[in-house]
Amino acid sequence: MPAAPAPSGVPATRKVPAGTLYRGREGMWSWVAHRVTGVAIFFFLLVHVLDTSLVRVSPEAYNDVIGTYKNPIMGLGEAGLVAAIVFHAFNGIRIILVDFWAKGPKYQRVMLWVVMGLFAVTMAGFLPRHLMHVFGGE
Amino acid sequence: MTTIADPKAPRPPKPRPARLTTRGNTELYGWVFMRASGVILVVLIFGHLFVNLVAGEGISAIDFGFVAGKWASPFWQIWDLLMLWLAMIHGTNGVRTIINDYAERDGVRLALKASLYLAFVVVVVLGTLVIFTFDPCPAGSPADLLPSFCTTA
Ligand code: HEM
């Protein structure tokens, strides 16, 4: 759907600068979200490799540290990380389709709604089960 | 008789940008790698999350015995090794782009990238060593912390 060209004489109070198809719109916000989730996942990955490396120290050392993660606060953090990676993964596929599929640029906005839909379905499958493990006391 | 130009005559200098904007095709290869690794990472990471967080008892089942049980099989060793390397290269390259975008002062940019590359080397080397030197049944550990195959063998 091509955006209608900005009509001449738009009121000066318009928030979006005239003549842009990008700034302040879906394309920009999905890029911001992709960037923020990418960095968050990266820093989590550094910590995740370090704590998993404790299996090389001793079973007790690993179980002690993982044990400190088994509380509701960390459980919610894990849910947030899964949400971040699920969005980044689906939106990453969207970026690849925009770049390589001939009709990708035309459908980039539709594809963002598909990403949001797949995100909602995936999280609806994951969250109840995960929260049950976190709050259900084993 | 027509005279042809002396082949050694000075040529007009080629117009060049004032500053070379790229050295070779490295950035192109990085761009392609982000996309290729992304496709593979979807499979590796979704499989990882499903097996560790959703199947069976989910996250509450994760302990030494769980990890040892997985890494006793070369299948999960290779899976996790691939995931470690691809995610670390993809993530490090992505963060490098972000540093280049926002850190404008040369000193700050250099320091941030030096720490980034140091973190990359430490995490990739450590992770790789752990996957390959890991012993699922360390001698002298209480049997109830170990996977069941340590005692039945
Ligand atoms: C799950 C599968 C994944 C897919 C499909 C994916 C896809 C992508 C794509 C297509 C890009 C854009 C690159 C570009 O614009 O040139 C990207 C950027 C990025 N990714 Fe991923 N990625 C995945 C996993 C990860 C993981 C595990 C991490 C962290 C370790 C990560 C961190 C980043 C970062 C930091 C960026 C840079 C963002 C930016 O420049 O704005 N990604 N990803």
Coordinates of C-alpha atoms in Angstrom, one line a residue, chain B:
Chain B
M1 CA 51.2 11.6 -41.4
T2 CA 49.2 11.5 -38.3
T3 CA 50.9 11.3 -35.0
I4 CA 49.6 9.1 -32.2
A5 CA 49.9 10.0 -28.6
D6 CA 53.1 8.9 -26.8
P7 CA 52.0 5.9 -24.8
K8 CA 54.0 7.2 -21.8
A9 CA 52.3 10.5 -21.9
P10 CA 50.9 11.5 -18.5
R11 CA 47.3 10.6 -18.1
P12 CA 44.8 12.9 -16.4
P13 CA 44.5 11.8 -12.8
K14 CA 41.4 9.6 -12.2
P15 CA 38.8 11.3 -10.1
R16 CA 38.8 9.7 -6.7
P17 CA 36.7 10.3 -3.6
A18 CA 38.6 12.4 -1.1
R19 CA 38.5 9.5 1.3
L20 CA 38.2 5.8 0.5
T21 CA 34.9 4.6 2.0
T22 CA 35.5 0.9 1.9
R23 CA 38.4 -1.4 1.9
G24 CA 37.5 -4.5 -0.1
N25 CA 34.2 -6.3 0.3
T26 CA 34.4 -7.1 4.0
E27 CA 31.2 -5.2 4.9
L28 CA 29.3 -7.0 2.1
Y29 CA 30.4 -10.4 3.5
G30 CA 29.3 -9.2 6.9
W31 CA 25.9 -8.2 5.6
V32 CA 25.5 -11.6 3.9
F33 CA 26.7 -13.4 7.0
M34 CA 24.1 -11.7 9.2
R35 CA 21.3 -13.0 6.9
A36 CA 22.7 -16.6 6.4
S37 CA 23.5 -17.0 10.1
G38 CA 20.1 -15.6 11.0
V39 CA 18.3 -18.3 9.1
I40 CA 20.3 -21.1 10.7
L41 CA 20.0 -19.5 14.1
V42 CA 16.2 -19.6 14.0
V43 CA 16.3 -23.4 13.8
L44 CA 19.1 -23.8 16.4
I45 CA 17.7 -21.4 18.9
F46 CA 14.0 -22.4 18.6
G47 CA 15.1 -26.1 19.0
H48 CA 17.2 -25.1 22.0
L49 CA 14.4 -23.2 23.7
F50 CA 11.9 -25.9 23.0
V51 CA 14.0 -28.8 24.4
N52 CA 15.2 -26.8 27.4
L53 CA 12.2 -24.7 28.4
V54 CA 9.0 -26.4 27.0
A55 CA 9.5 -30.1 26.6
G56 CA 9.4 -32.3 29.7
E57 CA 9.5 -30.4 33.0
G58 CA 10.6 -27.2 31.3
I59 CA 13.0 -24.8 33.1
S60 CA 12.5 -26.3 36.5
A61 CA 14.2 -29.5 35.3
I62 CA 17.5 -27.8 34.5
D63 CA 20.4 -28.9 36.6
F64 CA 23.8 -30.5 36.1
G65 CA 22.2 -33.9 35.3
F66 CA 20.1 -32.3 32.5
V67 CA 23.1 -30.6 30.9
A68 CA 25.3 -33.7 31.3
G69 CA 22.6 -35.9 29.8
K70 CA 22.4 -33.7 26.7
W71 CA 26.2 -33.3 26.2
A72 CA 26.8 -37.0 26.5
S73 CA 25.5 -37.1 22.9
P74 CA 27.6 -35.7 20.0
F75 CA 24.4 -34.5 18.4
W76 CA 23.8 -31.8 21.1
Q77 CA 27.5 -31.1 21.4
I78 CA 27.6 -30.1 17.7
W79 CA 24.2 -28.3 18.0
D80 CA 25.4 -26.2 20.9
L81 CA 28.9 -25.6 19.3
L82 CA 27.3 -24.3 16.1
M83 CA 24.8 -22.2 18.0
L84 CA 27.6 -20.7 20.2
W85 CA 29.8 -19.7 17.2
L86 CA 27.1 -18.5 14.9
A87 CA 25.3 -16.4 17.6
M88 CA 28.6 -14.9 18.9
I89 CA 29.8 -13.9 15.4
H90 CA 26.3 -12.6 14.5
G91 CA 25.9 -10.8 17.8
T92 CA 29.4 -9.3 17.8
N93 CA 29.1 -8.1 14.3
G94 CA 25.7 -6.6 15.1
V95 CA 27.0 -4.8 18.2
R96 CA 30.1 -3.6 16.1
T97 CA 27.7 -1.9 13.7
I98 CA 25.9 -0.2 16.6
I99 CA 29.1 1.0 18.1
N100 CA 30.1 2.4 14.7
D101 CA 26.7 4.2 14.5
Y102 CA 26.8 5.9 17.9
A103 CA 30.4 6.2 19.2
E104 CA 31.6 9.2 17.3
R105 CA 34.8 9.9 19.2
D106 CA 37.7 7.8 17.9
G107 CA 39.1 6.9 21.4
V108 CA 35.7 5.8 22.7
R109 CA 34.9 3.8 19.6
L110 CA 38.3 2.0 19.7
A111 CA 37.9 1.2 23.4
L112 CA 34.4 -0.2 23.0
K113 CA 35.4 -2.3 20.0
A114 CA 38.5 -3.6 21.8
S115 CA 36.3 -4.7 24.8
L116 CA 33.8 -6.2 22.4
Y117 CA 36.4 -8.3 20.6
L118 CA 37.9 -9.3 24.0
A119 CA 34.5 -10.5 25.2
F120 CA 34.1 -12.4 21.9
V121 CA 37.4 -14.3 22.2
V122 CA 36.9 -15.1 25.9
V123 CA 33.3 -16.4 25.5
V124 CA 33.9 -18.4 22.3
V125 CA 37.1 -20.0 23.6
L126 CA 35.6 -20.8 27.0
G127 CA 32.4 -22.2 25.6
T128 CA 34.2 -24.3 23.0
L129 CA 36.5 -25.8 25.7
V130 CA 33.6 -26.5 28.0
I131 CA 31.7 -28.4 25.3
F132 CA 34.6 -30.6 24.4
T133 CA 36.4 -31.2 27.7
F134 CA 33.2 -31.7 29.7
D135 CA 32.9 -34.9 31.8
P136 CA 29.3 -35.9 32.5
C137 CA 30.4 -38.2 35.4
P138 CA 33.1 -36.4 37.3
A139 CA 34.8 -38.8 39.8
G140 CA 33.9 -38.2 43.5
S141 CA 30.6 -36.3 42.9
P142 CA 27.5 -37.4 44.7
A143 CA 25.6 -39.8 42.4
D144 CA 22.2 -38.0 42.9
L145 CA 23.6 -34.9 41.2
L146 CA 24.8 -36.9 38.1
P147 CA 22.8 -38.2 35.1
S148 CA 21.5 -41.8 35.8
F149 CA 23.8 -43.4 33.2
C150 CA 26.8 -42.6 35.4
T151 CA 25.8 -45.3 37.9
T152 CA 24.1 -47.9 35.8
A153 CA 27.1 -48.3 33.5

